[in-house]
Amino acid sequence: MFQHFCFSFYGHIADCQYPFMIIYVGCGGTGNIMCSECGGRGHLDIDIDMDSLQKKEPRGKFGVLLSAHASQSRALRADTRGEMLYSFRELSNVQLQTTVMGIKVFTISFILASSLLFLLFVPSKLMAPSPRFRPPTFAPNSSYPVTFAYLISASRGDSVKLTRLLRALYHPANFYLIHLELGAPEAERGELARVVARDPVLGPAGNVWVVGKPNLVTYRGPTMVATTLHAMAILLRTCRWDWFINLSASDYPLVTQDDLIHAFSNVPKNVNFIQHSSRLGWKLNNRGKPIVIDPALYSRNKSELWWVIKQRALPTAFKLYTGSAWTVLSRSFAEYCVIAWDNLPRTLLLYYTNFLSSPEGYFQTVICNSDVFSNTTANHDLHYITWDNPPRQHPRYLGQKDYKRMIQSNRPFARKFRQNDPVLDRIDRDLLKRGRREFSFGGWCLGSGNAKRACSDLQSINYGSLHPGPGAKRVGGLLSRVLSARNFTRKQCK
């Protein structure tokens, strides 16, 4: 059986579009892919005898990435140390229909020989993985039922909080992108990157990155949304993961990552945890009608938003929604926001560029106005947050008096915390089982007898092992209620 493919021999490897299923060994040394169309400059159309290749490599480690999605034509960019990456797992379910564009189809043998010679002579500099986003050097993430990609946003002076949060959140299954905004000194950003690089676990693992060219961010302006989309694009290009979670340096986990992975293992991977409401109330006049300009879009100097005197009418082409800026979004929805194949996310991004507090409305309005994703929303942000009465721009700081209520909420995250607040020590000791400068409790970080930590370096990691604790039960109970037949559809995008 011959299958026709279009390739461009440069870039990295990742799957083009959810629900495409790229069948390969994950991020362990293969790189990432980009999407493109057949027939352009630098592309090559080839026909491959799949039966013959499958006999040669029945275990599926020879090869090219396949997209398990019928009726879609996508190019796979192959660039990984001179090999075409094919995999044959689930090959019987794959039916690719592609169109020959731009290059005359030669005989099968000539094309195969030409493509192999081409791969052998690709300059090594094109095949070298990016030093900033190199894939992990250990086993693929298929060892775990689910994986998360974290964006951790921070500002000037947040390095101490970031370092503590990273150790509380870290797990070898996940991916972490730290964005220390442009307003922070370059020395602070450089020191943070050095801390990560020199760590005996974080450095060799290669799944923690610091954004080298950050954005200037104004929380109430569109630059926060732009930073989130930027992070999504980087993480989509870099590796395979199931959910995208955005946090700030003032957030903190209330469960271990083993707890969270275990609790999410039975959750459908298209579900988006995003608190939303169409009842804007006072926000209609105070946020929907004013026009604001964020100088961070065009200036290197941070300053406040400024307001246009004239106001605008409320939109009629789409319905406005509002909600929490803190979300847990599926990979498929993240891809939709970045790729925007029906143009809705781009249209709304233009609208929210002049919207006050756009992080609290952009993703809600996108998902609830999308015919594809509006029925995937779970109306919850999975955060424990308390507000003053009446509410202010930012929530109240949490402390020791909030500890019991935080646990009883069954939520995996809480915010906001002051730097080194005593309640964080209590969370570390009682919930995360971590000591000073240690990682949180987990199966990957255990020695004999569960007493001695085995995560002093990369080689000592017990990869693939999960040890969920009481936190998994708490979060699992919350997810069951949120996703129950009574709550799930009844609270979607009304």
C-alpha positions as a printed Julia matrix, in Angstrom:
494×3 Matrix{Float64}:
   0.0    0.0     0.0
   1.45   3.35   -1.05
   0.66   6.59    0.74
   1.44  10.04   -0.61
   3.04  12.67    1.65
   4.31  16.19    1.35
   7.34  17.24    3.39
   9.48  20.27    3.9
  12.89  19.45    5.25
  13.47  22.12    7.84
  12.02  23.23   11.15
  11.03  20.96   14.03
   8.42  18.29   14.57
   4.98  18.58   16.25
   1.45  17.77   15.21
  -0.38  20.16   12.97
  -3.81  20.41   14.47
  -5.92  18.73   17.13
  -7.55  16.22   16.84
  -4.69  15.18   14.61
  -2.85  12.36   16.31
   0.83  12.36   15.64
   2.07   8.85   16.21
   5.62   8.95   17.48
   7.59   8.6    20.68
   6.75  12.0    22.1
   9.29  14.67   22.93
  12.16  12.4    23.8
  14.71  13.43   21.24
  12.52  13.84   18.16
  11.84  17.58   18.11
   8.62  19.22   17.0
   6.59  19.81   13.79
   5.03  22.79   12.11
   2.19  22.94    9.58
   2.55  24.11    6.01
   1.03  23.53    2.61
   2.37  21.19   -0.07
   4.07  22.48   -3.17
   5.88  25.51   -1.81
   9.56  26.23   -2.0
  11.66  23.64   -0.2
   8.86  21.07   -0.12
   8.98  17.55   -1.47
   6.17  15.18   -2.45
   6.91  11.48   -1.93
   5.07   8.17   -2.12
   6.04   5.56    0.46
   5.42   1.82    0.43
   3.95   1.57    3.94
   3.69  -2.24    3.9
   7.37  -2.59    3.14
   8.42  -0.1     5.79
   6.19  -1.67    8.41
   7.81  -5.05    7.83
  11.23  -3.52    8.32
  10.33  -1.68   11.52
   7.23  -3.32   13.07
   7.82  -1.57   16.4
   7.31   1.82   14.82
  10.57   3.54   15.68
  11.83   4.13   12.15
   9.83   6.9    11.41
   7.68   9.64    9.94
   4.92  11.26   11.93
   1.41  10.44   10.71
  -1.7   12.53   11.23
  -4.73  10.39   12.06
  -7.35  12.7    10.67
  -9.2   11.99    7.45
 -10.06  14.6     4.84
  -7.36  17.02    5.99
  -4.26  17.78    3.95
  -1.26  18.88    5.99
   2.46  18.93    5.4
   4.83  17.43    7.94
   8.12  19.17    8.39
  10.77  16.59    9.05
  14.06  17.6    10.62
  15.52  15.28   13.21
  19.09  14.24   12.93
  18.83  13.02    9.34
  15.99  10.52    9.81
  12.45  10.56    8.47
  10.36   9.92   11.54
   7.62   7.4    10.78
   5.62   5.41   13.26
   3.27   2.55   12.55
   1.19   2.33   15.71
  -2.48   2.63   14.84
  -1.49   2.82   11.19
  -4.58   0.87   10.16
  -6.72   3.79   11.34
  -4.81   6.38    9.37
  -6.06   7.51    6.0
  -4.27  10.53    4.69
  -5.67  12.24    1.64
  -3.21  14.71    0.22
  -3.0   16.54   -3.08
   0.1   16.8    -5.22
   0.95  20.49   -5.49
   3.84  22.29   -7.1
   6.26  19.4    -7.81
   6.02  16.86  -10.62
   5.49  13.31   -9.33
   8.43  11.14  -10.35
   8.75   7.43  -10.08
   8.52   6.02   -6.58
  12.05   4.71   -6.44
  13.56   7.97   -7.68
  11.63  10.02   -5.13
  12.56   7.77   -2.23
  16.23   7.8    -3.21
  16.23  11.57   -3.67
  14.55  12.24   -0.34
  16.94  10.01    1.57
  19.97  11.66   -0.07
  18.52  15.06    0.72
  18.16  14.18    4.39
  21.72  12.92    4.55
  23.12  16.21    3.27
  20.98  18.68    5.23
  23.4   21.07    6.97
  23.89  20.11   10.57
  23.01  23.57   11.79
  19.48  23.11   10.48
  19.1   19.87   12.37
  20.49  21.04   15.68
  17.71  21.5    18.25
  17.12  25.0    19.52
  19.17  25.51   22.7
  16.34  27.5    24.22
  13.64  24.9    23.6
  15.44  21.58   23.39
  13.28  18.54   24.14
  13.78  16.55   27.33
  16.5   13.95   27.34
  14.56  11.34   29.28
  11.68   8.99   28.47
   8.61  10.26   26.58
   5.63  11.61   28.44
   3.47   8.67   27.41
   4.67   7.18   30.71
   2.06   9.37   32.41
  -1.7    9.45   31.75
  -1.81  13.23   31.23
   0.65  16.12   31.07
   0.35  19.85   31.71
   2.04  22.88   30.17
   2.42  25.77   32.6
   2.86  29.45   31.9
   4.15  31.22   35.01
   3.99  35.01   34.66
   6.01  37.3    36.9
   7.18  40.88   37.31
  10.17  42.73   38.71
  11.31  41.34   42.07
   9.44  38.03   41.76
  12.48  35.75   41.4
  12.29  34.38   44.95
   8.59  33.6    44.58
   9.21  32.06   41.15
  11.93  29.73   42.4
   9.77  28.52   45.27
   6.7   28.08   43.08
   8.67  26.17   40.45
   9.94  23.65   42.98
   6.44  23.22   44.39
   5.01  22.68   40.89
   7.78  20.74   39.18
   7.21  17.3    37.72
   9.22  15.63   34.92
   6.0   14.87   33.0
   5.11  18.54   32.58
   6.49  21.6    30.79
   7.12  25.02   32.33
   7.51  28.35   30.58
   8.48  31.3    32.79
   7.72  34.79   31.53
   9.47  37.48   33.57
   8.08  40.58   31.9
  10.21  43.18   30.17
   9.88  45.59   33.09
  12.14  43.32   35.17
  15.91  43.92   34.98
  17.79  41.77   32.51
  20.09  40.73   35.36
  17.13  39.27   37.26
  15.99  37.33   34.2
  19.5   36.08   33.53
  19.97  34.92   37.11
  16.66  33.04   36.99
  17.77  31.28   33.8
  21.09  30.36   35.43
  19.31  28.92   38.48
  17.29  26.66   36.19
  20.28  25.68   34.04
  22.52  24.84   37.02
  19.95  22.76   38.88
  20.96  19.06   38.74
  17.38  18.08   37.79
  15.87  21.08   36.0
  18.89  21.76   33.81
  19.42  18.3    32.27
  15.68  17.58   32.09
  15.14  20.45   29.68
  11.43  20.96   30.39
  11.73  24.36   32.12
  12.34  27.46   30.01
  12.68  31.18   30.65
  11.41  33.43   27.86
  14.47  35.25   26.51
  12.58  38.03   24.71
   9.68  38.85   27.05
   6.8   41.24   26.56
   6.02  44.4    28.46
   2.82  43.59   30.34
  -0.01  45.7    31.72
  -2.41  43.41   33.58
  -5.58  45.3    32.65
  -4.52  45.67   29.03
  -4.27  43.33   26.03
  -0.56  42.68   26.57
  -1.44  40.05   29.18
  -3.57  38.24   26.58
  -0.78  38.6    24.0
   1.7   37.05   26.45
  -0.62  34.11   27.07
  -1.07  33.5    23.33
   2.69  33.81   22.86
   3.24  31.15   25.53
   0.64  28.87   23.95
   2.38  29.14   20.59
   5.79  28.33   22.09
   4.49  25.35   24.06
   2.46  24.0    21.14
   5.55  24.14   18.97
   7.77  22.61   21.61
   6.13  19.44   22.89
   3.1   17.27   23.46
   0.86  18.08   26.43
  -2.86  17.87   27.29
  -3.78  21.03   29.22
  -2.4   24.56   29.4
  -2.42  26.21   32.85
  -1.6   29.88   33.41
  -0.39  30.97   36.83
   1.31  34.0    38.32
   4.21  34.12   40.77
   1.63  34.87   43.48
  -0.14  31.51   42.95
   0.64  28.29   44.8
  -0.45  24.65   44.45
  -2.55  22.98   47.14
  -1.87  19.45   45.83
   1.13  17.64   44.41
   1.51  17.15   40.67
   1.05  13.39   41.19
  -2.31  14.26   42.75
  -3.24  16.51   39.84
  -2.13  14.06   37.14
  -4.06  11.25   38.8
  -7.2   13.37   39.25
  -7.16  14.45   35.59
  -6.45  10.97   34.22
 -10.16  10.27   33.65
 -11.14  13.75   32.44
 -11.93  14.03   28.7
  -9.03  15.88   27.12
 -11.23  18.34   25.26
 -12.68  19.85   28.47
 -11.77  23.48   29.23
 -11.93  24.7    32.82
 -12.82  28.35   32.37
 -15.09  30.32   34.68
 -17.48  32.38   32.54
 -20.72  34.34   32.58
 -22.65  36.49   30.12
 -24.09  38.55   32.97
 -21.67  41.42   32.81
 -23.72  43.77   35.02
 -21.72  46.92   35.78
 -18.95  45.68   33.46
 -21.09  46.42   30.4
 -20.75  50.16   30.89
 -17.42  50.21   32.74
 -15.54  47.79   30.47
 -17.61  47.08   27.36
 -18.08  50.69   26.23
 -14.84  52.5    27.18
 -11.95  52.47   24.7
  -8.49  52.1    26.25
  -4.98  52.14   24.78
  -2.2   50.03   26.29
   1.17  51.8    25.76
   2.94  48.49   26.37
   1.91  47.52   22.84
   4.26  50.06   21.28
   6.51  51.42   24.06
   9.45  49.95   25.94
   8.59  52.05   28.98
   5.83  50.85   31.26
   2.95  53.26   31.89
  -0.73  53.21   32.74
  -3.52  52.66   30.24
  -4.97  55.8    28.76
  -8.59  56.33   27.88
 -10.19  57.59   24.68
 -12.87  60.21   25.32
 -15.37  58.7    22.9
 -17.03  55.41   23.87
 -18.2   52.62   21.56
 -21.45  50.69   21.26
 -21.73  47.14   22.53
 -21.02  44.48   19.89
 -23.82  42.78   17.96
 -21.67  40.36   15.92
 -20.83  38.32   19.02
 -21.86  38.01   22.66
 -19.58  39.24   25.45
 -18.6   36.99   28.34
 -16.52  37.63   31.43
 -14.83  35.51   34.07
 -11.59  34.58   35.79
  -8.28  35.22   34.07
  -6.96  31.9    35.44
  -7.85  28.88   33.35
  -7.01  25.27   32.5
  -7.39  25.0    28.73
  -7.25  21.96   26.47
  -4.57  21.62   23.84
  -7.21  21.64   21.11
  -8.62  24.98   22.26
  -5.13  26.46   22.65
  -4.38  25.46   19.06
  -7.64  27.06   17.96
  -6.75  30.32   19.7
  -3.32  30.41   18.04
  -4.21  29.09   14.57
  -7.73  30.56   14.39
  -8.89  28.73   11.27
 -12.33  30.37   11.32
 -10.91  33.82   12.25
 -13.03  34.27   15.39
 -10.06  34.41   17.81
  -8.29  36.99   15.63
 -11.41  39.12   15.29
 -11.97  39.1    19.05
  -8.3   39.81   19.72
  -8.62  42.99   17.69
 -11.76  43.93   19.62
 -10.22  43.2    23.04
  -7.13  45.24   22.22
  -9.08  48.28   23.43
 -11.07  46.52   26.16
 -10.43  47.2    29.85
  -9.24  44.09   31.74
  -9.22  41.96   28.59
  -7.66  38.92   30.37
 -10.99  38.54   32.18
 -13.02  38.28   29.01
 -11.06  37.36   25.9
 -10.85  33.58   26.25
 -14.38  33.4    27.67
 -15.8   35.29   24.69
 -13.81  33.21   22.2
 -14.86  29.84   23.57
 -18.52  30.7    24.13
 -18.94  32.16   20.62
 -17.33  29.13   19.0
 -19.65  26.44   17.68
 -16.88  23.89   18.08
 -15.8   24.61   21.67
 -18.79  26.17   23.46
 -19.94  22.75   24.66
 -16.51  21.87   26.1
 -16.57  24.39   28.94
 -16.54  23.45   32.61
 -17.57  26.6    34.46
 -14.8   26.62   37.06
 -11.28  28.1    37.3
  -9.94  25.49   39.81
  -8.53  28.32   41.96
  -9.29  29.32   45.53
  -9.56  33.12   45.5
 -11.16  35.51   47.98
 -12.21  39.09   47.3
 -12.78  42.18   49.35
 -16.32  43.51   49.59
 -16.85  45.38   47.35
 -14.35  43.65   45.03
 -11.21  45.5    43.94
  -9.01  44.99   40.9
  -6.99  42.28   42.66
  -8.07  39.62   45.18
  -7.26  39.66   48.88
  -3.98  38.16   50.07
  -4.35  34.74   51.68
  -2.89  33.82   55.06
  -3.05  31.36   57.94
  -6.71  32.12   58.65
  -7.61  30.93   55.14
  -5.8   27.6    55.37
  -8.76  25.43   56.39
 -11.08  26.95   53.8
  -8.46  26.47   51.08
  -8.3   22.74   51.78
 -12.07  22.38   52.08
 -12.51  24.03   48.68
 -10.81  20.98   47.07
  -9.2   23.28   44.5
  -5.72  22.5    43.23
  -4.48  26.13   43.21
  -4.88  29.26   45.32
  -3.94  32.93   45.01
  -2.69  35.51   46.02
   0.14  34.91   48.48
   2.79  37.27   49.76
   6.4   36.24   49.39
   7.4   33.64   52.02
   4.11  33.99   53.92
   4.02  31.48   56.84
   0.97  29.78   55.31
   3.19  28.66   52.41
   5.44  26.82   54.86
   2.37  25.05   56.21
   1.21  24.1    52.7
   4.7   22.77   51.92
   4.84  20.72   55.09
   1.3   19.34   55.28
   0.07  19.19   51.67
   3.1   19.02   49.37
   5.4   17.1    51.72
   8.38  19.17   50.67
  11.2   20.62   52.7
  13.17  23.76   52.11
  14.49  23.87   48.52
  13.08  20.4    47.82
  10.59  19.3    45.18
   7.06  18.32   46.14
   6.29  14.73   47.07
   5.89  12.39   44.1
   6.62   8.94   42.79
   9.37  10.32   40.54
  11.17  11.78   43.56
  11.27   8.92   46.06
  13.98   6.69   47.46
  13.75   3.44   49.37
  11.19   3.45   52.14
   9.68   6.74   50.91
  12.04   8.53   53.28
  15.05   9.45   51.2
  14.51  11.74   48.22
  15.88  10.29   44.99
  15.65  13.4    42.83
  19.07  14.89   43.51
  19.93  14.56   39.82
  18.34  13.46   36.55
  19.7    9.92   36.64
  18.02   9.23   39.98
  14.51  10.05   38.75
  12.0    7.2    39.0
  10.31   8.14   35.74
   6.71   7.04   35.18
   5.88   6.34   38.82
   2.87   8.06   40.42
   2.14   8.24   44.16
  -1.13  10.19   44.5
  -2.09  11.21   48.01
  -5.13  12.76   49.73
  -4.99  15.73   47.36
  -5.92  13.48   44.44
  -9.12  12.5    46.21
  -9.98  16.12   46.99
  -9.42  17.34   43.44
 -11.09  14.24   42.0
 -14.21  14.98   44.03
 -14.27  18.56   42.77
 -13.86  17.47   39.15
 -16.63  14.9    39.51
 -19.04  17.58   40.71
 -18.02  20.11   38.07
 -18.3   17.54   35.27
 -21.46  15.86   36.54
 -24.5   15.65   34.26
 -26.25  18.13   36.54
 -23.57  20.83   36.38
 -21.57  20.41   33.18
 -24.01  21.28   30.38
 -26.35  23.31   32.56
 -23.67  25.94   33.25
 -22.16  26.2    29.78
 -22.05  29.56   28.0
 -25.52  30.78   28.98
